[in-house]
Structures are given as C-alpha cells and as structure tokens.
Amino acid sequence: METRRDHDPASSAEEKFAEYLALRGKRLSRAQRELVRYIFSYHDHFTATKLIDDIRAKGMKISRATVYRTLARLVDAGLLRTHRFEDQVAYEHQYGYPEHDHLYCRNCGKIVEFTAPQLAELREHVAREHRFRAQSHRFIITGLCESCALQQARRRKVDFI
Amino acid sequence: METRRDHDPASSAEEKFAEYLALRGKRLSRAQRELVRYIFSYHDHFTATKLIDDIRAKGMKISRATVYRTLARLVDAGLLRTHRFEDQVAYEHQYGYPEHDHLYCRNCGKIVEFTAPQLAELREHVAREHRFRAQSHRFIITGLCESCALQQARRRKVDFI
DNA sequence: TTTAGTGCAAAAGATTTGCATCTCG
DNA sequence: CGAGATGCAAATCTTTTGCACTAAA
C-alpha cells in the first residue's frame, strides 16, 4: 500500500509528531512511532477499541494504556481530532485533511463524511447574532443508513405477524 | 411560571407516556410515574447520574437500574432526547420543546440555544443524497462568547509584555 | 545516566443484566 | 393470577492510573 517514503501522510504526520514531542522534551518511542505510522497509513474514522483490535491483529504488541496515552497526545498535537457520536468516541485525522461534517448511522455506527459550504455561512451568521467568536462547528445528522433502514422495515413487518 | 394543571408539561408528558406504554402492553408503575413527573416538572439538561442524585436528595426511592430503564423508554417514546455534551450523556425534553441547536463557549462552557430553520432543509437534502433516513441532527458552533473573547484579547496583550 | 515511556493489573465510572421478589391490571 | 417491573449486586465496557521495569537521548 505504502510506497513513497517522503510525502505520504504517514511520514509527514510522524515528522510533525516528532517535532511536537521534541519541543517539549518528550521522546518518540517505538510504540508511538508504530502507532502514528499505522494510524496515518489510511484515512478512516476509528475508535480506540477498534484501533487496539486492529493493531493486535497485525501483530503489533502495544498495550492498551499506551494506545490511549498516544491518542491523547496526537489530539493535543493537533494531528487527530475526536468526535463524540451517540455511543462512541471516534478519532479522525485532523492534519492535512479538509473540514467536513458527518452522517451517523444510529444502528450500525457507520460514519459518512460530507461537506456543505452553506454551513460556514450559517455559522458566521448565527455567531454574529449572538456575539460569539466562532472557531469551529460540528454538524451531525443522525439516522439510519440505507441498509439499516431496510433491515428495520423488514423487522417491523415480522413484528406484525 | 406554569400554573394551569391541565396543560403543564409534566402531566401531559405523563399522559403521553401512559399512552405509549398501554399501546404495547406495558405498565405504568409507581416508579415510572414519579420519574416522569419529576423530569418534566422543569426544563433542563441532565445526566442519568445527576437525576439519580437529585431524586435521592428528594427522598424518592428508585433504584439506579430502574432510572436507566425508564430513561431508555422515555427516549424510545419520543419524550426525551439524548445529547452528548463534552464527555457526558445529557438528556433533554423532546416533547413539547422546539428543536434547537447550540453555541458552546470553549472557555467558560456556556451553552446558548438557537434555532435555524435552514438546517432542517439542509439535513434532508444531505440525507437524501447519501440515502440516509435522517432522524435528527446536531449543530454545535464552538468558539468564544463575547466576554471570553474580550478576556482572551486582554490576556494576549499581557503575554506580550 | 536520567527521565520518559511501557506493560500490567487494578481502579474508576457509567450503564446493563440476571434473578428472586414484588405489584399492576 | 400472571406478565411486568423492581432492586440489588454482579457483570460489562471503556478509559485511566499506580508502579516497577525498560529504553530513548
């Protein structure tokens, strides 16, 4: 998957992180390096739990505690951002990734990204009206994805029998 | 504020709930009735934990488990809605209370409600585009309220000295 | 060498669940 | 009476922490 060493997201995120750590006298350990490489080798939303399962499946040996500690640092470093959905905290790339909003399936947890330029305007308008200085926003549409909606419709029919 | 007995939120919510239960052969127990009355006797955001503390302080004897079970039903009945604020799950009235969104001050935690009809349209539009069945949405504008923005500007000047 | 990082297991918190026992309808 | 509801405690689940040990720089 990953071939070009110089400009792929994984290595530039790693550099950014190393910089962040160096600046505060922290060290970049083997575990942290492996995690950053793994996390930035593809773009997707993930939960801490899922990440732990994934890296274990890949054979990496990093403890639960270290994963949580590293995620917290990556957030603090501005490389990751957390999102709280209904019943899960998801992480997503912050560094080098455009702003977007989300659709969240309440049934299967699927997350779909979308962008809606109108939101930025609306946000400024509302903020001005309330004398707020807006810094960011979050728009989440919760509901059912196509397959879960169908599945639920089916289940409902069965219930009626 | 609200004095007329017939139409106060607490009793109409109770009726709604009784209806919901009856429709599915469930019973309205003493515990559930007390909870609904308490919850709808005022409008505010609350967490399950806070509710449990509050009712205990009022001398009501209802177990933790029953509170959770009742909250789940109230959500299912469409009387309550859950929201994730910060790192806690908050409940708020859904029944008889207009949909709204929030401005959140990152500095002092102040929450201001606002309504923006355009969001409903936008939500339907986006959902349709992604074949989602939207059930609700959440739009949060994060930033600084007026006083925190001023305060911060002041602090910055000091930092420069 | 020295201090930060790691793993482990125990702790925390919030919510859920199994089960014997009440209670509504 | 019989299906539900309740309370209690134990069980879950995710995330955090204390501590002795290991390893970056």
PDB file of N, CA, C and O in Angstrom, chain A residues 42-72:
ATOM      1  N   TYR A  42      -3.762   5.205   6.506  1.00  0.00           N
ATOM      2  CA  TYR A  42      -5.017   5.182   5.756  1.00  0.00           C
ATOM      3  C   TYR A  42      -5.928   6.189   6.428  1.00  0.00           C
ATOM      4  O   TYR A  42      -5.723   6.542   7.592  1.00  0.00           O
ATOM      5  N   HIS A  43      -6.923   6.649   5.703  1.00  0.00           N
ATOM      6  CA  HIS A  43      -7.814   7.617   6.329  1.00  0.00           C
ATOM      7  C   HIS A  43      -9.142   6.980   6.666  1.00  0.00           C
ATOM      8  O   HIS A  43      -9.862   6.507   5.817  1.00  0.00           O
ATOM      9  N   ASP A  44      -9.442   7.005   7.912  1.00  0.00           N
ATOM     10  CA  ASP A  44     -10.727   6.441   8.318  1.00  0.00           C
ATOM     11  C   ASP A  44     -11.015   6.889   9.743  1.00  0.00           C
ATOM     12  O   ASP A  44     -10.126   7.331  10.454  1.00  0.00           O
ATOM     13  N   HIS A  45     -12.242   6.748  10.106  1.00  0.00           N
ATOM     14  CA  HIS A  45     -12.612   7.052  11.486  1.00  0.00           C
ATOM     15  C   HIS A  45     -12.375   5.777  12.269  1.00  0.00           C
ATOM     16  O   HIS A  45     -12.573   4.688  11.756  1.00  0.00           O
ATOM     17  N   PHE A  46     -11.987   5.916  13.487  1.00  0.00           N
ATOM     18  CA  PHE A  46     -11.783   4.719  14.294  1.00  0.00           C
ATOM     19  C   PHE A  46     -11.965   5.039  15.766  1.00  0.00           C
ATOM     20  O   PHE A  46     -11.836   6.183  16.186  1.00  0.00           O
ATOM     21  N   THR A  47     -12.269   4.018  16.529  1.00  0.00           N
ATOM     22  CA  THR A  47     -12.379   4.188  17.971  1.00  0.00           C
ATOM     23  C   THR A  47     -11.126   3.590  18.580  1.00  0.00           C
ATOM     24  O   THR A  47     -10.434   2.805  17.938  1.00  0.00           O
ATOM     25  N   ALA A  48     -10.852   3.956  19.818  1.00  0.00           N
ATOM     26  CA  ALA A  48      -9.666   3.436  20.482  1.00  0.00           C
ATOM     27  C   ALA A  48      -9.720   1.917  20.517  1.00  0.00           C
ATOM     28  O   ALA A  48      -8.743   1.230  20.220  1.00  0.00           O
ATOM     29  N   THR A  49     -10.870   1.404  20.845  1.00  0.00           N
ATOM     30  CA  THR A  49     -11.048  -0.040  20.925  1.00  0.00           C
ATOM     31  C   THR A  49     -10.764  -0.736  19.597  1.00  0.00           C
ATOM     32  O   THR A  49     -10.089  -1.758  19.555  1.00  0.00           O
ATOM     33  N   LYS A  50     -11.292  -0.145  18.532  1.00  0.00           N
ATOM     34  CA  LYS A  50     -11.090  -0.751  17.214  1.00  0.00           C
ATOM     35  C   LYS A  50      -9.606  -0.707  16.850  1.00  0.00           C
ATOM     36  O   LYS A  50      -9.052  -1.680  16.338  1.00  0.00           O
ATOM     37  N   LEU A  51      -8.978   0.399  17.149  1.00  0.00           N
ATOM     38  CA  LEU A  51      -7.553   0.530  16.853  1.00  0.00           C
ATOM     39  C   LEU A  51      -6.762  -0.553  17.581  1.00  0.00           C
ATOM     40  O   LEU A  51      -5.885  -1.198  16.997  1.00  0.00           O
ATOM     41  N   ILE A  52      -7.084  -0.763  18.814  1.00  0.00           N
ATOM     42  CA  ILE A  52      -6.390  -1.782  19.599  1.00  0.00           C
ATOM     43  C   ILE A  52      -6.572  -3.160  18.976  1.00  0.00           C
ATOM     44  O   ILE A  52      -5.611  -3.911  18.801  1.00  0.00           O
ATOM     45  N   ASP A  53      -7.790  -3.470  18.596  1.00  0.00           N
ATOM     46  CA  ASP A  53      -8.031  -4.764  17.958  1.00  0.00           C
ATOM     47  C   ASP A  53      -7.237  -4.875  16.661  1.00  0.00           C
ATOM     48  O   ASP A  53      -6.615  -5.894  16.384  1.00  0.00           O
ATOM     49  N   ASP A  54      -7.272  -3.796  15.871  1.00  0.00           N
ATOM     50  CA  ASP A  54      -6.594  -3.816  14.579  1.00  0.00           C
ATOM     51  C   ASP A  54      -5.093  -4.030  14.692  1.00  0.00           C
ATOM     52  O   ASP A  54      -4.519  -4.844  13.972  1.00  0.00           O
ATOM     53  N   ILE A  55      -4.460  -3.280  15.570  1.00  0.00           N
ATOM     54  CA  ILE A  55      -3.010  -3.420  15.657  1.00  0.00           C
ATOM     55  C   ILE A  55      -2.630  -4.782  16.226  1.00  0.00           C
ATOM     56  O   ILE A  55      -1.632  -5.361  15.843  1.00  0.00           O
ATOM     57  N   ARG A  56      -3.468  -5.320  17.086  1.00  0.00           N
ATOM     58  CA  ARG A  56      -3.193  -6.657  17.624  1.00  0.00           C
ATOM     59  C   ARG A  56      -3.276  -7.678  16.499  1.00  0.00           C
ATOM     60  O   ARG A  56      -2.465  -8.588  16.409  1.00  0.00           O
ATOM     61  N   ALA A  57      -4.302  -7.486  15.650  1.00  0.00           N
ATOM     62  CA  ALA A  57      -4.482  -8.414  14.530  1.00  0.00           C
ATOM     63  C   ALA A  57      -3.267  -8.347  13.613  1.00  0.00           C
ATOM     64  O   ALA A  57      -2.901  -9.323  12.966  1.00  0.00           O
ATOM     65  N   LYS A  58      -2.659  -7.182  13.545  1.00  0.00           N
ATOM     66  CA  LYS A  58      -1.474  -7.017  12.696  1.00  0.00           C
ATOM     67  C   LYS A  58      -0.217  -7.512  13.396  1.00  0.00           C
ATOM     68  O   LYS A  58       0.880  -7.394  12.866  1.00  0.00           O
ATOM     69  N   GLY A  59      -0.386  -7.964  14.603  1.00  0.00           N
ATOM     70  CA  GLY A  59       0.765  -8.499  15.311  1.00  0.00           C
ATOM     71  C   GLY A  59       1.575  -7.503  16.120  1.00  0.00           C
ATOM     72  O   GLY A  59       2.582  -7.861  16.722  1.00  0.00           O
ATOM     73  N   MET A  60       1.141  -6.227  16.144  1.00  0.00           N
ATOM     74  CA  MET A  60       1.893  -5.247  16.936  1.00  0.00           C
ATOM     75  C   MET A  60       1.588  -5.471  18.408  1.00  0.00           C
ATOM     76  O   MET A  60       0.455  -5.705  18.785  1.00  0.00           O
ATOM     77  N   LYS A  61       2.613  -5.362  19.194  1.00  0.00           N
ATOM     78  CA  LYS A  61       2.415  -5.565  20.631  1.00  0.00           C
ATOM     79  C   LYS A  61       2.552  -4.241  21.372  1.00  0.00           C
ATOM     80  O   LYS A  61       3.640  -3.825  21.738  1.00  0.00           O
ATOM     81  N   ILE A  62       1.418  -3.584  21.558  1.00  0.00           N
ATOM     82  CA  ILE A  62       1.397  -2.295  22.259  1.00  0.00           C
ATOM     83  C   ILE A  62       0.235  -2.372  23.234  1.00  0.00           C
ATOM     84  O   ILE A  62      -0.866  -2.766  22.856  1.00  0.00           O
ATOM     85  N   SER A  63       0.487  -1.985  24.452  1.00  0.00           N
ATOM     86  CA  SER A  63      -0.570  -2.122  25.452  1.00  0.00           C
ATOM     87  C   SER A  63      -1.694  -1.099  25.276  1.00  0.00           C
ATOM     88  O   SER A  63      -1.513  -0.021  24.730  1.00  0.00           O
ATOM     89  N   ARG A  64      -2.821  -1.513  25.773  1.00  0.00           N
ATOM     90  CA  ARG A  64      -3.996  -0.669  25.817  1.00  0.00           C
ATOM     91  C   ARG A  64      -3.666   0.730  26.363  1.00  0.00           C
ATOM     92  O   ARG A  64      -3.990   1.745  25.746  1.00  0.00           O
ATOM     93  N   ALA A  65      -3.008   0.756  27.481  1.00  0.00           N
ATOM     94  CA  ALA A  65      -2.687   2.033  28.123  1.00  0.00           C
ATOM     95  C   ALA A  65      -1.862   2.929  27.199  1.00  0.00           C
ATOM     96  O   ALA A  65      -2.115   4.128  27.087  1.00  0.00           O
ATOM     97  N   THR A  66      -0.894   2.359  26.534  1.00  0.00           N
ATOM     98  CA  THR A  66      -0.051   3.153  25.641  1.00  0.00           C
ATOM     99  C   THR A  66      -0.852   3.697  24.465  1.00  0.00           C
ATOM    100  O   THR A  66      -0.631   4.824  24.028  1.00  0.00           O
ATOM    101  N   VAL A  67      -1.768   2.917  23.983  1.00  0.00           N
ATOM    102  CA  VAL A  67      -2.595   3.397  22.883  1.00  0.00           C
ATOM    103  C   VAL A  67      -3.382   4.621  23.337  1.00  0.00           C
ATOM    104  O   VAL A  67      -3.384   5.657  22.667  1.00  0.00           O
ATOM    105  N   TYR A  68      -4.007   4.527  24.487  1.00  0.00           N
ATOM    106  CA  TYR A  68      -4.776   5.666  24.982  1.00  0.00           C
ATOM    107  C   TYR A  68      -3.879   6.880  25.221  1.00  0.00           C
ATOM    108  O   TYR A  68      -4.224   8.009  24.902  1.00  0.00           O
ATOM    109  N   ARG A  69      -2.728   6.643  25.773  1.00  0.00           N
ATOM    110  CA  ARG A  69      -1.831   7.760  26.055  1.00  0.00           C
ATOM    111  C   ARG A  69      -1.356   8.419  24.765  1.00  0.00           C
ATOM    112  O   ARG A  69      -1.267   9.645  24.663  1.00  0.00           O
ATOM    113  N   THR A  70      -1.087   7.596  23.753  1.00  0.00           N
ATOM    114  CA  THR A  70      -0.614   8.155  22.495  1.00  0.00           C
ATOM    115  C   THR A  70      -1.729   8.904  21.765  1.00  0.00           C
ATOM    116  O   THR A  70      -1.500   9.970  21.192  1.00  0.00           O
ATOM    117  N   LEU A  71      -2.917   8.357  21.811  1.00  0.00           N
ATOM    118  CA  LEU A  71      -4.036   9.046  21.154  1.00  0.00           C
ATOM    119  C   LEU A  71      -4.231  10.433  21.767  1.00  0.00           C
ATOM    120  O   LEU A  71      -4.429  11.416  21.057  1.00  0.00           O
ATOM    121  N   ALA A  72      -4.138  10.507  23.069  1.00  0.00           N
ATOM    122  CA  ALA A  72      -4.316  11.796  23.743  1.00  0.00           C
ATOM    123  C   ALA A  72      -3.262  12.794  23.267  1.00  0.00           C
ATOM    124  O   ALA A  72      -3.547  13.960  23.033  1.00  0.00           O
TER     125      ALA A  72
END
